[in-house]
mmCIF file of C-alpha atoms in Angstrom:
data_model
loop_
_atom_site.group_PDB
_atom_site.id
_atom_site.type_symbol
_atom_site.label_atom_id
_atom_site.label_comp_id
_atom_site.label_asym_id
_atom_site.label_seq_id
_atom_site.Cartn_x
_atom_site.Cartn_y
_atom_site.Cartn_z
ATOM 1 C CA UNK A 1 -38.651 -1.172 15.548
ATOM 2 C CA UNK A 2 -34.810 -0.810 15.894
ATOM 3 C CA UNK A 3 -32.242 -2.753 13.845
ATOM 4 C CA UNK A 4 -28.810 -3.942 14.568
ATOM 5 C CA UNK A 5 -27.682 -3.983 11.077
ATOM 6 C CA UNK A 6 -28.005 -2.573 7.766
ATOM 7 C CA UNK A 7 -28.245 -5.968 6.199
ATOM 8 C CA UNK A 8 -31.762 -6.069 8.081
ATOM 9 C CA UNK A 9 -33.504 -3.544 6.466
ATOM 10 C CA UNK A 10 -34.336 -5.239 2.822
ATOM 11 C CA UNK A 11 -35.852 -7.790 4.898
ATOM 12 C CA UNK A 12 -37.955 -4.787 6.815
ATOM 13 C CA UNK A 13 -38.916 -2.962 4.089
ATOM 14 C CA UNK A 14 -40.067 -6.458 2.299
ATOM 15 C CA UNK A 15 -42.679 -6.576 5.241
ATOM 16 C CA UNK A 16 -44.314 -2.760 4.118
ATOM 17 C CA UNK A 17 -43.343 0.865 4.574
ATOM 18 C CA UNK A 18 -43.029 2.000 7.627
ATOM 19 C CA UNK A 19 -44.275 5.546 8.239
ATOM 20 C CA UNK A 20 -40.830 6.839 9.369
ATOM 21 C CA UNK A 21 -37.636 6.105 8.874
ATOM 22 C CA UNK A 22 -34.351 7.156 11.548
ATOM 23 C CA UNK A 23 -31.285 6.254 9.860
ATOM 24 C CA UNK A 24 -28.056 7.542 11.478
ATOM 25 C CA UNK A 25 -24.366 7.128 11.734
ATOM 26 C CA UNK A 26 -20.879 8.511 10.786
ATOM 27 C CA UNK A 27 -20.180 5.769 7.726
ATOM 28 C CA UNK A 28 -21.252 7.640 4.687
ATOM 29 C CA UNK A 29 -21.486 5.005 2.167
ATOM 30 C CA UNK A 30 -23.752 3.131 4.687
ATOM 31 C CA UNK A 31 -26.108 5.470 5.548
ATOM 32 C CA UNK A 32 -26.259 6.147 2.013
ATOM 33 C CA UNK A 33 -26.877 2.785 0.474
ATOM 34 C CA UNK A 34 -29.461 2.676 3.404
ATOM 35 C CA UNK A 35 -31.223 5.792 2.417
ATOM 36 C CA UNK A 36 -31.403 4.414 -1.248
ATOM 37 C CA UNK A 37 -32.987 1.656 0.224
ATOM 38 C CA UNK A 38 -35.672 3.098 1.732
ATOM 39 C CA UNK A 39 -36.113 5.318 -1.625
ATOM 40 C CA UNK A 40 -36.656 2.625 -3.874
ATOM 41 C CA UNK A 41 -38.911 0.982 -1.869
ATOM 42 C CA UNK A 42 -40.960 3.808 -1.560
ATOM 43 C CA UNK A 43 -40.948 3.787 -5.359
ATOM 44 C CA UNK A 44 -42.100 0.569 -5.858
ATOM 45 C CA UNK A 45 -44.835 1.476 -3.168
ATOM 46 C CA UNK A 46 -46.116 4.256 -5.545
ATOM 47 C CA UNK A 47 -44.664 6.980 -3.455
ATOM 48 C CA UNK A 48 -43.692 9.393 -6.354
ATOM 49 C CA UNK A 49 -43.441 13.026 -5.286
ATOM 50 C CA UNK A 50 -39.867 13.462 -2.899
ATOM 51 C CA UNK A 51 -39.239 16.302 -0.531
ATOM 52 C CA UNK A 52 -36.152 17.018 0.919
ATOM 53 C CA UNK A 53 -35.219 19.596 4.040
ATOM 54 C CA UNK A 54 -31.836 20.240 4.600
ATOM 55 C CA UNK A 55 -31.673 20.968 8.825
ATOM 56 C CA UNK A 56 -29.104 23.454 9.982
ATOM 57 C CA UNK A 57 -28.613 26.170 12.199
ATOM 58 C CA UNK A 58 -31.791 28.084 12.133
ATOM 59 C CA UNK A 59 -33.830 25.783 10.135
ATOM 60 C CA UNK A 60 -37.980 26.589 10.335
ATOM 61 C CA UNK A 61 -39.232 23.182 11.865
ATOM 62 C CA UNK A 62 -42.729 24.829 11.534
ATOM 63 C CA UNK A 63 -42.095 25.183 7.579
ATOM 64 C CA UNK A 64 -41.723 21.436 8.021
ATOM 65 C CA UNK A 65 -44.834 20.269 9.150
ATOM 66 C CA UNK A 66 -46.821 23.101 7.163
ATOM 67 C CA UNK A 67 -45.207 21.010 4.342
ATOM 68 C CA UNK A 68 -46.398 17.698 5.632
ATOM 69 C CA UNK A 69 -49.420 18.597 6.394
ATOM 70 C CA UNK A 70 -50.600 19.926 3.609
ATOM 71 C CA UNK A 71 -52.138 17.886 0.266
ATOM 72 C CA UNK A 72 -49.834 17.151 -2.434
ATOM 73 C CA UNK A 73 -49.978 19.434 -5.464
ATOM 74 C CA UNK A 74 -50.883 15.897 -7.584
ATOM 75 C CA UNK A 75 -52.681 14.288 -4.876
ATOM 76 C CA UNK A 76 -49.756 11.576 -4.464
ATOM 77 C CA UNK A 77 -47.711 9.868 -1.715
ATOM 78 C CA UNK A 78 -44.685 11.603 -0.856
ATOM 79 C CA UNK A 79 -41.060 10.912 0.553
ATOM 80 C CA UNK A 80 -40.573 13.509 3.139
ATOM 81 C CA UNK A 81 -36.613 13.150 3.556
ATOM 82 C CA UNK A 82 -35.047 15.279 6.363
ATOM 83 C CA UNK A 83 -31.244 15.736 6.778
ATOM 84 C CA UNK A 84 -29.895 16.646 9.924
ATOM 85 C CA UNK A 85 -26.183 18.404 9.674
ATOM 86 C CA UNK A 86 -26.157 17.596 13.816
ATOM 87 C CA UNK A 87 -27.186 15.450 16.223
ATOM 88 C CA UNK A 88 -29.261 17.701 18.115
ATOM 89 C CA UNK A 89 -32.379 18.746 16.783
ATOM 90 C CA UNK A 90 -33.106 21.019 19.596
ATOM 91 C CA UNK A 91 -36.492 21.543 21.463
ATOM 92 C CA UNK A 92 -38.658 23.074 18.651
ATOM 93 C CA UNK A 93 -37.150 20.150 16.206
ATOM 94 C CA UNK A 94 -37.893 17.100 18.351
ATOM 95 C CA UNK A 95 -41.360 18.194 18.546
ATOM 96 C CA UNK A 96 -42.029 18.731 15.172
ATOM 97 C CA UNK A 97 -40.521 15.468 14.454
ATOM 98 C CA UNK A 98 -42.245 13.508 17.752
ATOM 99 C CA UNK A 99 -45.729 15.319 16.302
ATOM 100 C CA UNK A 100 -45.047 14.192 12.670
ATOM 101 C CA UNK A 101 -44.681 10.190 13.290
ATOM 102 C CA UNK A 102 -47.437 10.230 15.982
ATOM 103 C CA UNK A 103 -49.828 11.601 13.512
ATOM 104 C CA UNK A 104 -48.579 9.544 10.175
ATOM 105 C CA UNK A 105 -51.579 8.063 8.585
ATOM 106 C CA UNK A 106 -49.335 6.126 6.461
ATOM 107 C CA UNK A 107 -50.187 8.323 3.111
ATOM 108 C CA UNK A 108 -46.384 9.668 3.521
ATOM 109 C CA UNK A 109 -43.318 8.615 4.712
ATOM 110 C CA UNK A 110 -40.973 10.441 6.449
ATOM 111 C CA UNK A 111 -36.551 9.647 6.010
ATOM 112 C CA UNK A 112 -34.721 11.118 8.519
ATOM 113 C CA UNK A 113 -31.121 10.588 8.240
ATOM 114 C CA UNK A 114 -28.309 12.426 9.999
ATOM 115 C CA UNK A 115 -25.092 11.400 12.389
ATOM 116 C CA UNK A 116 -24.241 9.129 14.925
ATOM 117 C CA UNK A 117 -26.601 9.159 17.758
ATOM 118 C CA UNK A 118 -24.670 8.874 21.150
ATOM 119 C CA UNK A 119 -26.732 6.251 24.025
ATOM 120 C CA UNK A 120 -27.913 9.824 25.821
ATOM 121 C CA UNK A 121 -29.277 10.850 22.343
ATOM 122 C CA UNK A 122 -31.135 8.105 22.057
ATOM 123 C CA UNK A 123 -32.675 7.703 24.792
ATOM 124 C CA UNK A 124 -34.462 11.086 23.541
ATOM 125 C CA UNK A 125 -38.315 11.113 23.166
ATOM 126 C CA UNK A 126 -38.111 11.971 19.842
ATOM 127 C CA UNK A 127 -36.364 9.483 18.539
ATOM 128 C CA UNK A 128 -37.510 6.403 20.840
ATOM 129 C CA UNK A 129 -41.073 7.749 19.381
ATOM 130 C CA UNK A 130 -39.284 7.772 15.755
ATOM 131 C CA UNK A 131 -38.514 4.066 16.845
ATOM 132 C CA UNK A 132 -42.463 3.050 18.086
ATOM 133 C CA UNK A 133 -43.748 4.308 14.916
ATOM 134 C CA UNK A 134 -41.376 3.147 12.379
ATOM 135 C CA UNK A 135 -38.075 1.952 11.845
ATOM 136 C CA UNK A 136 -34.673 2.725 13.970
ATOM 137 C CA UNK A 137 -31.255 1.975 12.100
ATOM 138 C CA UNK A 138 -28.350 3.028 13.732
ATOM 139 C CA UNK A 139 -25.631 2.318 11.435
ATOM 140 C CA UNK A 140 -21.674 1.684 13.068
ATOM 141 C CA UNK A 141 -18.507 1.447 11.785
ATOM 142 C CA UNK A 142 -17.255 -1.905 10.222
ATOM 143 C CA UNK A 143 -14.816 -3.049 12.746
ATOM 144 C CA UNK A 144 -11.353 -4.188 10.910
ATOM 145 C CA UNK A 145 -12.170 -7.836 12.187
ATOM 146 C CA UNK A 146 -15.269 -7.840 10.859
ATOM 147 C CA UNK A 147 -14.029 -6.077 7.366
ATOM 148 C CA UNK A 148 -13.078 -9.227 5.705
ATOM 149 C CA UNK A 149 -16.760 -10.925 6.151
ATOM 150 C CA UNK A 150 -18.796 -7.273 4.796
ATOM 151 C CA UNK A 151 -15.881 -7.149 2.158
ATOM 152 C CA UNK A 152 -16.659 -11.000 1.203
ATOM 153 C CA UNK A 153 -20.705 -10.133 1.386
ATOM 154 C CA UNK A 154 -20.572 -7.069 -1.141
ATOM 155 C CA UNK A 155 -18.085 -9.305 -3.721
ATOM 156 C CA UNK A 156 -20.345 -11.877 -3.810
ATOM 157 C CA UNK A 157 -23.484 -10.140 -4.414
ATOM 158 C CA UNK A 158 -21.421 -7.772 -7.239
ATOM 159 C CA UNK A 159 -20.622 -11.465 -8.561
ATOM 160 C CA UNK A 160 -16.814 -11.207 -8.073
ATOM 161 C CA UNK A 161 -14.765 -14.315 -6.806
ATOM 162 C CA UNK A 162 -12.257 -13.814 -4.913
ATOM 163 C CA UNK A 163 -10.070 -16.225 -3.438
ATOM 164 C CA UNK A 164 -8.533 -16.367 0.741
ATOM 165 C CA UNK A 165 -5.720 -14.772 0.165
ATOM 166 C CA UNK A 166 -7.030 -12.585 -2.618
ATOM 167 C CA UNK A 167 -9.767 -11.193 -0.103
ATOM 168 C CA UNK A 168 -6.974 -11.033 3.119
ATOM 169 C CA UNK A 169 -5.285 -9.006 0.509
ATOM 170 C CA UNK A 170 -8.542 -6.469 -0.049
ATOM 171 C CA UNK A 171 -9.399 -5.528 3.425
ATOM 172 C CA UNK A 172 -5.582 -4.746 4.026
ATOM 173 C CA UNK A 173 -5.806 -2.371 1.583
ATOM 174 C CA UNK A 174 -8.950 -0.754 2.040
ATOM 175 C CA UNK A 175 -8.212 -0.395 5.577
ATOM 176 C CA UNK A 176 -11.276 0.438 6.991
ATOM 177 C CA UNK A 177 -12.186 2.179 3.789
ATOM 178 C CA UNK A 178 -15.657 1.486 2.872
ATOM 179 C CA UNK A 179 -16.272 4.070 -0.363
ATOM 180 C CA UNK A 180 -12.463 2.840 -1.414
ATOM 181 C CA UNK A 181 -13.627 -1.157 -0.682
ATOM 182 C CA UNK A 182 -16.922 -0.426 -2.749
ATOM 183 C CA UNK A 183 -15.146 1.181 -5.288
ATOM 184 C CA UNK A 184 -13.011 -1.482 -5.842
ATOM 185 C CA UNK A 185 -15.553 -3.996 -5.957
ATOM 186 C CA UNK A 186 -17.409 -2.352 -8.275
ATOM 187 C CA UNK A 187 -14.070 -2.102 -10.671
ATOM 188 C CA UNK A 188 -13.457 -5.561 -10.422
ATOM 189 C CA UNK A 189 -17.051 -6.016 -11.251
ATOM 190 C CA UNK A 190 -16.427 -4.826 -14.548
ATOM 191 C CA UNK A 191 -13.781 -6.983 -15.770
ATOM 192 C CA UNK A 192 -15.604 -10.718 -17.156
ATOM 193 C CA UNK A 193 -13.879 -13.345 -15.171
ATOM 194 C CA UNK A 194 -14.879 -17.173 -14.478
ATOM 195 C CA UNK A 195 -11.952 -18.060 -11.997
ATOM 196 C CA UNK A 196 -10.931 -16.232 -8.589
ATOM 197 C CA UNK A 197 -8.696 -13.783 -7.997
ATOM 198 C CA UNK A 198 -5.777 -14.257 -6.679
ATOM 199 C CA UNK A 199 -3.745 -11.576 -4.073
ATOM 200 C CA UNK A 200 -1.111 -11.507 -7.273
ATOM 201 C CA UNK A 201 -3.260 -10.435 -9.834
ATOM 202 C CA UNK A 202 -5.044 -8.084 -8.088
ATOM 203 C CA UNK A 203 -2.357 -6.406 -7.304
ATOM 204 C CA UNK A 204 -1.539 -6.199 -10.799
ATOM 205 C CA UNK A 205 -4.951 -4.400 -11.640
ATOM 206 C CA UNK A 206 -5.095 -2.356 -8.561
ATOM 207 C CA UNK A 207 -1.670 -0.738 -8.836
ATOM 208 C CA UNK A 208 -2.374 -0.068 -12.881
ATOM 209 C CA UNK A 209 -3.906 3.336 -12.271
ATOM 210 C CA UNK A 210 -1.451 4.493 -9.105
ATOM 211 C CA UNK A 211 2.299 5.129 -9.475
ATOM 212 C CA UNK A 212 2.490 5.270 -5.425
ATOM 213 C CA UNK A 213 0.109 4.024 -3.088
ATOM 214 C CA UNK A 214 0.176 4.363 0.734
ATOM 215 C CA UNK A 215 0.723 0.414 0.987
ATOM 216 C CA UNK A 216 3.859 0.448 -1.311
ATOM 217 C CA UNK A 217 4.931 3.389 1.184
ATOM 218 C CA UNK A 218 4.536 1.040 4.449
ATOM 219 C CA UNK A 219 6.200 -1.958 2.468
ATOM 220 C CA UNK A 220 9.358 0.400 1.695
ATOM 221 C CA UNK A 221 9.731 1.614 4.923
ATOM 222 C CA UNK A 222 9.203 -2.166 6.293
ATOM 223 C CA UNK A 223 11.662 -3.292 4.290
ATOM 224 C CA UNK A 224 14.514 -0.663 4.850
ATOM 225 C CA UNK A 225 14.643 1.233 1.835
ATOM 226 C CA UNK A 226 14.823 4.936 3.118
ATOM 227 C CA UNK A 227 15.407 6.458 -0.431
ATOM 228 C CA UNK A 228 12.357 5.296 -2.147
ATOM 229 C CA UNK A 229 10.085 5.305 1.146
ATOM 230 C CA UNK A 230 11.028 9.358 0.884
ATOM 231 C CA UNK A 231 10.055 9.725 -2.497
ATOM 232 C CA UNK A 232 6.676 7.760 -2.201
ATOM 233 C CA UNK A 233 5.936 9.888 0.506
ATOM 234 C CA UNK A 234 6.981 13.162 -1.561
ATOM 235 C CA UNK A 235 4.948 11.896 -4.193
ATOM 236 C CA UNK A 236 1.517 11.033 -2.098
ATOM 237 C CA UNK A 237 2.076 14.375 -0.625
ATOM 238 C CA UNK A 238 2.128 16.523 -3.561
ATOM 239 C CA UNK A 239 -0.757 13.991 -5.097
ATOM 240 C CA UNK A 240 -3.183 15.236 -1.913
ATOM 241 C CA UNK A 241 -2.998 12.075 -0.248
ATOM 242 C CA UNK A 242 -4.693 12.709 3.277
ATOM 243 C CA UNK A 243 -2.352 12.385 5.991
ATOM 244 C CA UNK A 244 -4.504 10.631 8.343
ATOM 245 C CA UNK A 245 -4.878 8.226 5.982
ATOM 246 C CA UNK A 246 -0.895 7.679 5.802
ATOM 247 C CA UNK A 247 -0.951 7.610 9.631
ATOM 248 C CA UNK A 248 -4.017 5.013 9.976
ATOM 249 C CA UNK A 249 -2.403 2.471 7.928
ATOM 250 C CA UNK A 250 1.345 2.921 9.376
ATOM 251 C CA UNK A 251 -0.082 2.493 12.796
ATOM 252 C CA UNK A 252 -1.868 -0.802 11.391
ATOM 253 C CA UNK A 253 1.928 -1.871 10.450
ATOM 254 C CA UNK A 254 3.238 -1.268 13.365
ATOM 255 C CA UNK A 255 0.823 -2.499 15.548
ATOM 256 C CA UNK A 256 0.800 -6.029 13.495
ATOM 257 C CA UNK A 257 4.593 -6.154 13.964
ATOM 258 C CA UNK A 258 4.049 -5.726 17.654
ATOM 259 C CA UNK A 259 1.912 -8.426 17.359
ATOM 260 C CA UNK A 260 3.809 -11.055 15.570
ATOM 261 C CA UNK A 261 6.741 -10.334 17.811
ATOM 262 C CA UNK A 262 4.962 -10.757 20.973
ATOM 263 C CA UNK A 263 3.105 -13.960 19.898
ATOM 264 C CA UNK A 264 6.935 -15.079 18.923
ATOM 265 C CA UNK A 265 8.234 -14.955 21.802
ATOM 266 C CA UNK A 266 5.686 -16.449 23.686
ATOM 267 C CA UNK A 267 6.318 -19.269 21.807
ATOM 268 C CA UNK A 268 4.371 -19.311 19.080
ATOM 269 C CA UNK A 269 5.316 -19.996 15.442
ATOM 270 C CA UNK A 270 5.880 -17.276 13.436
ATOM 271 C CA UNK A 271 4.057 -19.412 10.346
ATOM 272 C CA UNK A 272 0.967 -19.905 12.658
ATOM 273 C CA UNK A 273 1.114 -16.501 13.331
ATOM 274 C CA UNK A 274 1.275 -15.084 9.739
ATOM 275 C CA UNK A 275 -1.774 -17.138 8.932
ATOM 276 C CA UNK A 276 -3.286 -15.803 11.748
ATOM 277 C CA UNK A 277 -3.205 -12.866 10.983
ATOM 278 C CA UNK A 278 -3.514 -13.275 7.171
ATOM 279 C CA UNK A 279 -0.278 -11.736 6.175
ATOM 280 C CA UNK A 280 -0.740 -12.624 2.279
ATOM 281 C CA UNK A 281 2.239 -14.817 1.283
ATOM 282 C CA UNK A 282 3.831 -11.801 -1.245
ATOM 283 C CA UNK A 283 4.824 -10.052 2.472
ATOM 284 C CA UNK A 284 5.469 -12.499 4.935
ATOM 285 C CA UNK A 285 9.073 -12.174 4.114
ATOM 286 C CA UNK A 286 9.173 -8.614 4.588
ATOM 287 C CA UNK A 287 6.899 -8.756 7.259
ATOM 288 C CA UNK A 288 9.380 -11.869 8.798
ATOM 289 C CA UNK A 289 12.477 -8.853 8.220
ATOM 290 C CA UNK A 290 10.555 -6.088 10.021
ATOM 291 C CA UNK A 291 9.907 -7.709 13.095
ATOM 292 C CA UNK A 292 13.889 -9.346 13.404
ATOM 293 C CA UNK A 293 14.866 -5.113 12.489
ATOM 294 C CA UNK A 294 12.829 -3.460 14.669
ATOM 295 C CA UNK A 295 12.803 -3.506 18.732
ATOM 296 C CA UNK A 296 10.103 -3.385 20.382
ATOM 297 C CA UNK A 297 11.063 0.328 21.880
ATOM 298 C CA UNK A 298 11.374 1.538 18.300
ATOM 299 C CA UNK A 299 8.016 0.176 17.854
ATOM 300 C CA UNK A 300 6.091 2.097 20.922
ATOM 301 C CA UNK A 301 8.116 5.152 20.282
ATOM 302 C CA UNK A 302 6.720 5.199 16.560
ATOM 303 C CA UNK A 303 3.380 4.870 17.176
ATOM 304 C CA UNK A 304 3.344 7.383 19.749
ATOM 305 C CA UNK A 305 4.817 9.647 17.237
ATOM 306 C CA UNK A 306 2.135 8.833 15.162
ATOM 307 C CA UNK A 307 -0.581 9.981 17.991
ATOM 308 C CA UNK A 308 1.298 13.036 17.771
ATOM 309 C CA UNK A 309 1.842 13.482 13.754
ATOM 310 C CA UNK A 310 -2.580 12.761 14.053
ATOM 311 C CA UNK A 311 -2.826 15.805 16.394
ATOM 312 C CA UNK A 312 -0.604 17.947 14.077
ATOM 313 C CA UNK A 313 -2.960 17.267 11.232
ATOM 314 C CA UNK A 314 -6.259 18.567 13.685
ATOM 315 C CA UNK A 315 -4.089 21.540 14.317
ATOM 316 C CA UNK A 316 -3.706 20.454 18.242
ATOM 317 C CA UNK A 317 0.391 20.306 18.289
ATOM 318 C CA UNK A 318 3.022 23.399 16.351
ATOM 319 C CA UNK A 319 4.206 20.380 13.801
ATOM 320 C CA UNK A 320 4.235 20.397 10.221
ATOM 321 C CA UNK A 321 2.559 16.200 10.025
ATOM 322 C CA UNK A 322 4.288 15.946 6.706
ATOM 323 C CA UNK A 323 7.552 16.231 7.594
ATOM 324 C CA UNK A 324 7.361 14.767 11.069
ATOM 325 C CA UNK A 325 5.603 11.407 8.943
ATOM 326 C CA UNK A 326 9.035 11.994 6.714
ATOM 327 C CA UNK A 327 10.946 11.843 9.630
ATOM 328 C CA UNK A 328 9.433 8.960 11.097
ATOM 329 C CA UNK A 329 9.455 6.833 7.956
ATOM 330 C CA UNK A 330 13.419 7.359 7.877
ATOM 331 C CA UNK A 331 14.154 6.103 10.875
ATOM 332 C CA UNK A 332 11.773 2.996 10.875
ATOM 333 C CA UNK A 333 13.595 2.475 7.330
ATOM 334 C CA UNK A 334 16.873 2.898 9.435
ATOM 335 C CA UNK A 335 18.181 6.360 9.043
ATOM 336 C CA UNK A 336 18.833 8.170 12.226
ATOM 337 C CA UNK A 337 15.908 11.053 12.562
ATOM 338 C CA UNK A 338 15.662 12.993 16.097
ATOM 339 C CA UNK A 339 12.543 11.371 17.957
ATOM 340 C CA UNK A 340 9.613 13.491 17.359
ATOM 341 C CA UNK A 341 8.872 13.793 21.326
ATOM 342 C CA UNK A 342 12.056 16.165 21.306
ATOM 343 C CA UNK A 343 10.928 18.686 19.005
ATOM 344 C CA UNK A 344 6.569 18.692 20.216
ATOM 345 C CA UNK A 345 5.189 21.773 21.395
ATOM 346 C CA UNK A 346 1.342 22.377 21.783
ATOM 347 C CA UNK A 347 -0.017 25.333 20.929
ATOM 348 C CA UNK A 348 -0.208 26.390 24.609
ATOM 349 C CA UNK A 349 3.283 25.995 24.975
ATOM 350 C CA UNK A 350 4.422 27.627 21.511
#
């Protein structure tokens, strides 16, 4: 049995254990909460002896099913979990996993979690056998348009109101985030409250433990002050901050400017727009500035400097990312920088 969603699977398990498990995909917190899942109904099923097999490079698939098949040292269920590091499991490895699910008896179970699973991989035999014999979750990315619905789900069972704006607010700042969205829920969890939050006092509590953030960063630059946009930026840089993180949210900025100003001139009212887009009410002002400051040329040129300031970071172009994203934040604030595309070498050509 395959499912589309994660949200499907209490449902599944509810029905029985199935004798296997596949549970794959590159969001960590979701294959995660998943997993835990499928452990604590196994629990509750009396399955209370837990195995787990770490696969890498050179791993003894036949250690594996000498494991599973033989008796438990207490004559108990067990949780076989399996862990792939990649993808591929290789010939030997899709055998021993196609032979272990066509011969469960149901005494064990077997968790197999590992990455995402491309449509080639799986179409494989072993894991459209994995499928017949048990339970198939591939689990993808939260798309950003479908962030504020999952972000609204998970408040609601932590038992955290949150009002329109408050939650438009959230899944801005989370950005696609999902161990930084369920971290904040579970903060705000914490603090007894009987009416909603509102974008304002969030704020409040989510900038108490921060002196910088990567959002104050993007509203600086937005809003044209070059002096304290380069000393958030110093700041998040000697904090650790990840620079793909500064360059995913950024490009979010930029792109939403784009978008305003193109819906603008089409006709459209800005107001309608804003709402459309959920701008909370604390930005549309700055957001309203932006977008009169900054042509549309400036706009493309930035986030192609971005592309490039992403393939510094993976080592692909001679760059330093940090001070090409300093450069880049002055002149969106409105200091004249040299354009990045000047100065770009790739390695090849250095």
């Amino acid at each position: 049995m395959r499912l589309k969603r994660p949200e499907e699977l209490p449902r599944a398990l509810e029905g029985g254990l199935a004798p296997v498990y596949l549970i794959t995909g590159d969001e960590p917190l979701l294959v995660q909460e998943a997993a835990d899942a499928v452990r604590a109904a196994a629990r509750g099923a009396g399955v209370d002896e837990r195995e787990v097999f770490h696969v890498e490079s050179g791993f003894d698939w036949g250690a594996l099913l000498e494991s599973a098949g033989s008796l438990s040292l207490f004559a108990s269920r067990r949780l076989l979990e399996v862990r792939l590091a990649s993808a591929a499991v290789g010939t030997e490895g899709a055998k021993a996993l196609t032979t272990w699910a066509e011969g469960a008896d149901g005494t064990d179970v077997m968790l197999v979690t590992g990455p995402r699973l491309d449509a080639r991989a799986q179409k494989a035999k072993w894991v459209t056998t994995l499928e017949r014999c048990g339970v198939f979750l591939p689990v993808w990315p939260v798309e950003l348009g479908e962030l504020p619905r999952w972000l609204a789900g998970r408040l609601r069972r932590a038992g955290v109101a949150v009002d329109e704006e408050g939650l438009a607010l959230l899944a801005s700042r989370v950005e696609g985030n999902l161990l930084a969205a369920a971290q904040t829920v579970e903060r705000l969890a914490l603090v007894p409250r009987a009416e909603p939050w509102s974008a304002a006092e969030l704020l409040d509590v989510l900038d108490d433990d921060a002196r910088y953030t990567p959002f104050e960063l993007a509203d600086r630059m937005l809003a044209g002050d070059a002096e304290h946009a380069h000393r958030i930026l110093a700041t998040l840089r000697q904090e650790g901050t990840e620079p793909l993180a500064l360059v995913g949210i950024l490009a979010r900025e930029l792109r939403q400017l784009q978008g305003i100003r193109a819906a603008r001139d089409a006709g459209e009212p800005v107001d309608a727009v804003l709402g459309r887009l959920r701008v909370i009410r604390r930005r549309q002002g700055l957001v309203r500035r932006a977008v009169d400051r900054l042509p549309p040329p400036m706009l493309e040129g930035a986030l192609r400097d971005l592309a490039v300031v992403d393939q510094a970071v993976k080592g692909l172009v001679a760059l330093d990312p940090w001070d090409e994203l300093d450069r880049l934040v002055l002149r969106l604030a409105g200091v004249r920088t040299t354009p990045l595309g000047v100065r770009a070498r790739t390695w090849l050509d250095a």
